[in-house]
Short mmCIF file of C-alpha atoms in Angstrom, two decimals:
data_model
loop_
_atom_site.label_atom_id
_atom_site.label_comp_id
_atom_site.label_asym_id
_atom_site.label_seq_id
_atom_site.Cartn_x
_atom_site.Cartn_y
_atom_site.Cartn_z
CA UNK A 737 113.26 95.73 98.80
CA UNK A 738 112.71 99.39 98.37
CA UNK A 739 109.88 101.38 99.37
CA UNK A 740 106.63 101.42 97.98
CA UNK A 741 107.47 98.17 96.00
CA UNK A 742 104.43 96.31 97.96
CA UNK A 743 102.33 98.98 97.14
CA UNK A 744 102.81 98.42 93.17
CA UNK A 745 102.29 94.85 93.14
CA UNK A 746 99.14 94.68 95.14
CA UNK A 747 97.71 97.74 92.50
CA UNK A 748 97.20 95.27 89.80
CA UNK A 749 95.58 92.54 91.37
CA UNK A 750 93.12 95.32 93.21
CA UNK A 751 92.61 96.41 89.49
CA UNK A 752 91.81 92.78 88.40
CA UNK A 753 89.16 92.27 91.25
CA UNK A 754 87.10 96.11 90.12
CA UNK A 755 87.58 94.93 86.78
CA UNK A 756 85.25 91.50 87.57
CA UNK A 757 83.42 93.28 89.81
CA UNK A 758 82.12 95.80 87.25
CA UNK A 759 81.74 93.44 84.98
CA UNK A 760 79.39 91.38 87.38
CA UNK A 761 77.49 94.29 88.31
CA UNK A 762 76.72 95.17 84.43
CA UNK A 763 75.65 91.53 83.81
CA UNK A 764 73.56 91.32 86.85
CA UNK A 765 71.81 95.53 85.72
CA UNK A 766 71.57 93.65 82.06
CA UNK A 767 70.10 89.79 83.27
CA UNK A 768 67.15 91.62 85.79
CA UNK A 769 66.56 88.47 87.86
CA UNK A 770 67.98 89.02 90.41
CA UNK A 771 66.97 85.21 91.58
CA UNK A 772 69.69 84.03 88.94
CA UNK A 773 72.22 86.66 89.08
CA UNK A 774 72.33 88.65 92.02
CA UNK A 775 74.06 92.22 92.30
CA UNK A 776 77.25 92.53 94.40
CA UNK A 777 75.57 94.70 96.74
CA UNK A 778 72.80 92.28 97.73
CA UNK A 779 75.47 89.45 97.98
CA UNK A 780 77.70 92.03 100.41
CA UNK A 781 74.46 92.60 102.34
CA UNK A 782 73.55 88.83 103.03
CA UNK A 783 77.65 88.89 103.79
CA UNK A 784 77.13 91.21 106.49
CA UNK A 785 74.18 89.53 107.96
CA UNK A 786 75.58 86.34 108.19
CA UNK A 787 78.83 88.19 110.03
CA UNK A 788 76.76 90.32 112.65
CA UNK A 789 74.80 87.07 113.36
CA UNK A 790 77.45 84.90 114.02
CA UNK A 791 77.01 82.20 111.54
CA UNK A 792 79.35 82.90 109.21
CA UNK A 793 82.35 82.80 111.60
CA UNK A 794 81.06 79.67 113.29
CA UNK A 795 80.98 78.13 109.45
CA UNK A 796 84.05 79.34 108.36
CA UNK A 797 85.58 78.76 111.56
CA UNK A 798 85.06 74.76 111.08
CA UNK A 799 85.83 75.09 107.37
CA UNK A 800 89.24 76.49 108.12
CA UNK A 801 89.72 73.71 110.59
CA UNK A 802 89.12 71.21 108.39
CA UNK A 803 91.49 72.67 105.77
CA UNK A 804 94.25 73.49 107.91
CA UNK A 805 94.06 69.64 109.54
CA UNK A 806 94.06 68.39 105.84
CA UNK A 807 96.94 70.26 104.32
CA UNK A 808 99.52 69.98 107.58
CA UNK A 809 98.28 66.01 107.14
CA UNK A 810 99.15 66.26 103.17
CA UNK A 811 102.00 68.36 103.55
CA UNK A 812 104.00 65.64 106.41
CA UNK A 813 102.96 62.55 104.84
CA UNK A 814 103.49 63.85 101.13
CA UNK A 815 106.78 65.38 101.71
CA UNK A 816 108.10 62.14 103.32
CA UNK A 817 106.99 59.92 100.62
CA UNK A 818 108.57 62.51 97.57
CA UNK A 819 112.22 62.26 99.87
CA UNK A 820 111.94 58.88 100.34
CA UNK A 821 110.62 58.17 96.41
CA UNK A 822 113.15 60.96 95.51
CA UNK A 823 116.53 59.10 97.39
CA UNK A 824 115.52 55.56 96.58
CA UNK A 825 114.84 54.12 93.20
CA UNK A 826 113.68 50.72 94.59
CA UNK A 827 110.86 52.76 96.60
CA UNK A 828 110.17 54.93 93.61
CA UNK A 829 109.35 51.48 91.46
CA UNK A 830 107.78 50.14 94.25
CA UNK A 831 105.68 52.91 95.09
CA UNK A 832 104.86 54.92 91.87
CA UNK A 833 102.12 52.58 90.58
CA UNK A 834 99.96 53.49 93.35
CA UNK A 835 100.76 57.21 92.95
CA UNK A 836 100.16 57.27 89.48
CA UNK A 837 96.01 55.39 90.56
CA UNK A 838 95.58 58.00 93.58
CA UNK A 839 96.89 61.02 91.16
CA UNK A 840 93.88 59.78 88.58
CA UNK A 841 90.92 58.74 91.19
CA UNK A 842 88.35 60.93 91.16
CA UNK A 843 88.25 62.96 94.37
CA UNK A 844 84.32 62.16 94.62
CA UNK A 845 85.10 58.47 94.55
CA UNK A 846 87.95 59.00 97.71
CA UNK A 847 85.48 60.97 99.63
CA UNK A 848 82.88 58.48 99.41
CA UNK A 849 84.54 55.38 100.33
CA UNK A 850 86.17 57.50 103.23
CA UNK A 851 82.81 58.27 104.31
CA UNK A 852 81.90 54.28 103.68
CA UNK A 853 84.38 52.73 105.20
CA UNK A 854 85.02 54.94 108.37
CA UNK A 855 81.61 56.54 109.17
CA UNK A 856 80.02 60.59 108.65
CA UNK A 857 83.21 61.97 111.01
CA UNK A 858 85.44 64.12 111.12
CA UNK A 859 88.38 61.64 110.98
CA UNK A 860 86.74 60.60 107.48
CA UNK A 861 86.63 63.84 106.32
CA UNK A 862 89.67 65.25 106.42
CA UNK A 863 91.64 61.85 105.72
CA UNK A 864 89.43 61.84 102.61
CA UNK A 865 90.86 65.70 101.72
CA UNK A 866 94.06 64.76 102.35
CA UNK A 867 94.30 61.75 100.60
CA UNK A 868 93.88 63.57 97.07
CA UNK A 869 95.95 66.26 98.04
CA UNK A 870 98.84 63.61 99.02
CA UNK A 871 99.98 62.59 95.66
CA UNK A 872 100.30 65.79 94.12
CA UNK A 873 102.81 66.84 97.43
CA UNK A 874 104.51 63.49 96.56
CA UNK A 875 104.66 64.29 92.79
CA UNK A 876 106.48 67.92 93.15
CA UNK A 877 108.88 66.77 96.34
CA UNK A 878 109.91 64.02 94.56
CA UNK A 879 111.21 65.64 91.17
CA UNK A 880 112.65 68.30 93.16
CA UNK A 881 114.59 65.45 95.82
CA UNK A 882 115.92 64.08 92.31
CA UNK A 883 116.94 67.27 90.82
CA UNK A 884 119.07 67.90 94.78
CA UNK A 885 122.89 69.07 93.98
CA UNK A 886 125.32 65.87 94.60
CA UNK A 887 128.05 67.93 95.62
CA UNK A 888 126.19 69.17 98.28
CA UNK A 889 125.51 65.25 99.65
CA UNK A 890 129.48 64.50 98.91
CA UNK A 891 129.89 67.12 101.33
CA UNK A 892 127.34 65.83 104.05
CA UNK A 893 129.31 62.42 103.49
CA UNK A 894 132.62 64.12 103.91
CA UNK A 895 131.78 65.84 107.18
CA UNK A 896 129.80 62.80 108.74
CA UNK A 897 126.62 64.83 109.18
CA UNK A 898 124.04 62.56 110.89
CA UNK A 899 120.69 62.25 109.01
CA UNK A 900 118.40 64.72 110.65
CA UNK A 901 121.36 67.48 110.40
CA UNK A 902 121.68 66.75 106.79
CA UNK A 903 118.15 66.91 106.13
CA UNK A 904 117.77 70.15 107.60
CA UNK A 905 120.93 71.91 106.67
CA UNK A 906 121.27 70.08 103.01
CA UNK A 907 117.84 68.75 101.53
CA UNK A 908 115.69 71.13 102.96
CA UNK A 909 117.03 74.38 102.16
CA UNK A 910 116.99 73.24 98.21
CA UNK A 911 113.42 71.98 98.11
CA UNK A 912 112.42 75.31 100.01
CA UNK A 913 111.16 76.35 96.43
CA UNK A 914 109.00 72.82 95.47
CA UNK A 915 107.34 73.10 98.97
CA UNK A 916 106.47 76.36 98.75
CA UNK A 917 104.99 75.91 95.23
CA UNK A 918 103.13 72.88 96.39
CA UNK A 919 101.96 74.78 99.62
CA UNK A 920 100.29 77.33 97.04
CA UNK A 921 99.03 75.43 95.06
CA UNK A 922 97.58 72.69 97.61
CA UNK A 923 95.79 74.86 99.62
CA UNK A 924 93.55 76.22 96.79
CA UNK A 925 92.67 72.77 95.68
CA UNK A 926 92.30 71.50 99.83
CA UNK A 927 89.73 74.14 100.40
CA UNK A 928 87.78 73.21 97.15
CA UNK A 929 87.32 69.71 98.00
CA UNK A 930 86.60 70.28 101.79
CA UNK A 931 83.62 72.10 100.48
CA UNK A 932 82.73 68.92 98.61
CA UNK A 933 83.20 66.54 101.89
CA UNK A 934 81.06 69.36 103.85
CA UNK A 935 78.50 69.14 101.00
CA UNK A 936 78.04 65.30 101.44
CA UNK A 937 78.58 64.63 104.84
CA UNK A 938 78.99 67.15 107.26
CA UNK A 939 76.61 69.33 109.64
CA UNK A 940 78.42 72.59 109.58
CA UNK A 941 81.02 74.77 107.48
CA UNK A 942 80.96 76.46 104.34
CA UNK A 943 80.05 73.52 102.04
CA UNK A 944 76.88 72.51 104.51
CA UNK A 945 75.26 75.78 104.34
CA UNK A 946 75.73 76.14 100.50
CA UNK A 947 74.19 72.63 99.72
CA UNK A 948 71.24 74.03 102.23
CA UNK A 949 71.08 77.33 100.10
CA UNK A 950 71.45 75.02 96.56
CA UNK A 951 68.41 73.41 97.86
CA UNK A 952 66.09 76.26 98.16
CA UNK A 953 67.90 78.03 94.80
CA UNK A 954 69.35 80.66 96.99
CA UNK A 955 71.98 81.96 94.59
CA UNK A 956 72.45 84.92 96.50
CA UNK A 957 73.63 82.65 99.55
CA UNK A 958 75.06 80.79 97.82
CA UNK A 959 77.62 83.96 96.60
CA UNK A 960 77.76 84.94 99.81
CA UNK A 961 79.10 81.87 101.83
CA UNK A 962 81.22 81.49 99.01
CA UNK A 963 82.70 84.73 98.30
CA UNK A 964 83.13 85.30 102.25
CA UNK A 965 85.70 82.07 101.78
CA UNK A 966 87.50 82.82 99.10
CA UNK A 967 88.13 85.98 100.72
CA UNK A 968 89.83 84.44 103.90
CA UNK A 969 91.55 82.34 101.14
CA UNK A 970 93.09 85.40 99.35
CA UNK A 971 93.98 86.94 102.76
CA UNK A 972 96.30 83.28 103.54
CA UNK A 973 97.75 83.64 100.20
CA UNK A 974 98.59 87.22 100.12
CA UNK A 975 100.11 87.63 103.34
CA UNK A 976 101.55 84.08 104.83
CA UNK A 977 101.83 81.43 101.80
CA UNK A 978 103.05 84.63 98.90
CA UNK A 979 105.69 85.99 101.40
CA UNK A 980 107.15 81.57 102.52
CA UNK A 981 107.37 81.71 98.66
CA UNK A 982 109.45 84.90 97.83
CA UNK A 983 110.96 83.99 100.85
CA UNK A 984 112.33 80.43 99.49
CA UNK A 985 113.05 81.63 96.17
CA UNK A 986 115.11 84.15 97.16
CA UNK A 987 118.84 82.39 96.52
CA UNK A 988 117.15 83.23 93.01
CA UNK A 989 117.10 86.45 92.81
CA UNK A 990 120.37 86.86 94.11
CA UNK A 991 122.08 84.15 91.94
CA UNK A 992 120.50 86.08 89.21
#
């Protein structure tokens, strides 16, 4: 990679984020009510408070908990079921009607029978996350398990390679690419819907506090426990789930 290639590609999205930012500011100068449309600079204030006082990294702290618990749960159980589905077409006929219903459930109904059915809990809570975050792991392993060279599996056979050697010097290496993708893309939707659980059932994290603030209209809390979220989001994107990605694409970019 040469020098000063980093540099370039984070310009653009910096641009992006002044470009929405100015554009917030100028609708919040135009709207005047503060009460309904804050200005960034009150939102960074409240930010800042809730930082110096401790709250927000308490919050945040149990948010990331609970989304980190969910996706390594998602991730393990997903990617087995896409191998297995992938390998096996009796499992895939066996198995695919129920992916198909969990794919199309609404995540509000999962995360209300979870809390039903098991109690207000942790163990409720992030089962519930990672059960609608399951199927869509399932969906992308398993296309990419079916799409796995059979020259390279001729090969295993040739050489005898026992099962876990296979799957780590064969499979693996060629769905690098689907689970990065579905790493990306899962923990975006994970964190979305742990909000949600937090919201209905929890007594702490990022969702908690902004269904305390929607009940007193606070939209400038709201923004801020928000905001302060999707900011530790962006950070896990940009530096540990962006570089896996490159990282397992790579054979790519130098096939190409």
């Amino acid at each position: 990679m040469r020098p000063g290639r980093p540099s370039r590609a984070l310009l653009p999205g910096l641009l992006s984020v002044a470009a929405m930012l100015l554009v917030w500011t100028v609708a919040s100068q135009l709207t005047d009510r503060p009460q309904t449309l804050p200005a960034p600079w009150h939102v960074a204030a409240r930010i800042a408070g809730l930082a110096a006082s401790g709250e927000l990294w308490l919050n945040a702290g149990m948010t990331l908990f609970r989304v980190a618990a969910s996706f390594a749960l998602a991730m393990v159980v997903g990617m087995g079921l896409g191998l297995w589905m992938g390998r096996s077409r009796a499992a895939d006929d066996w198995l695919n009607p129920g992916l198909i219903i969990l794919l199309n459930v609404p995540a509000l109904v999962v995360i209300v029978l979870c809390y039903i059915w098991i109690g207000l809990n942790e163990t409720a809570a992030i089962l519930a996350v990672a059960l609608n975050k399951i199927p869509v792991v399932t969906v992308m392993i398993r296309e990419g398990t079916r799409a796995l060279r059979p020259d390279l599996d001729d090969m295993a056979r040739t050489f005898r390679m026992a099962p876990l050697p296979r799957l780590r010097h064969v499979v693996l290496p060629q769905l690098a690419p689907q689970i990065a993708a579905s790493a990306r893309a899962g923990i975006s939707l994970i964190w979305k819907i742990v909000l949600v659980v937090e919201f209905l059932g929890r007594s702490n994290g990022v969702g908690f506090k902004i269904h305390l603030l929607f009940s007193s209209f606070d939209v400038t809390g709201v923004l801020a426990w928000a905001l302060a979220f999707v900011a530790v989001m962006l950070a896990i994107d940009l530096f540990l789930l962006r570089p896996l990605e490159s990282r397992a694409n790579r054979w790519r970019q130098d096939a190409a």
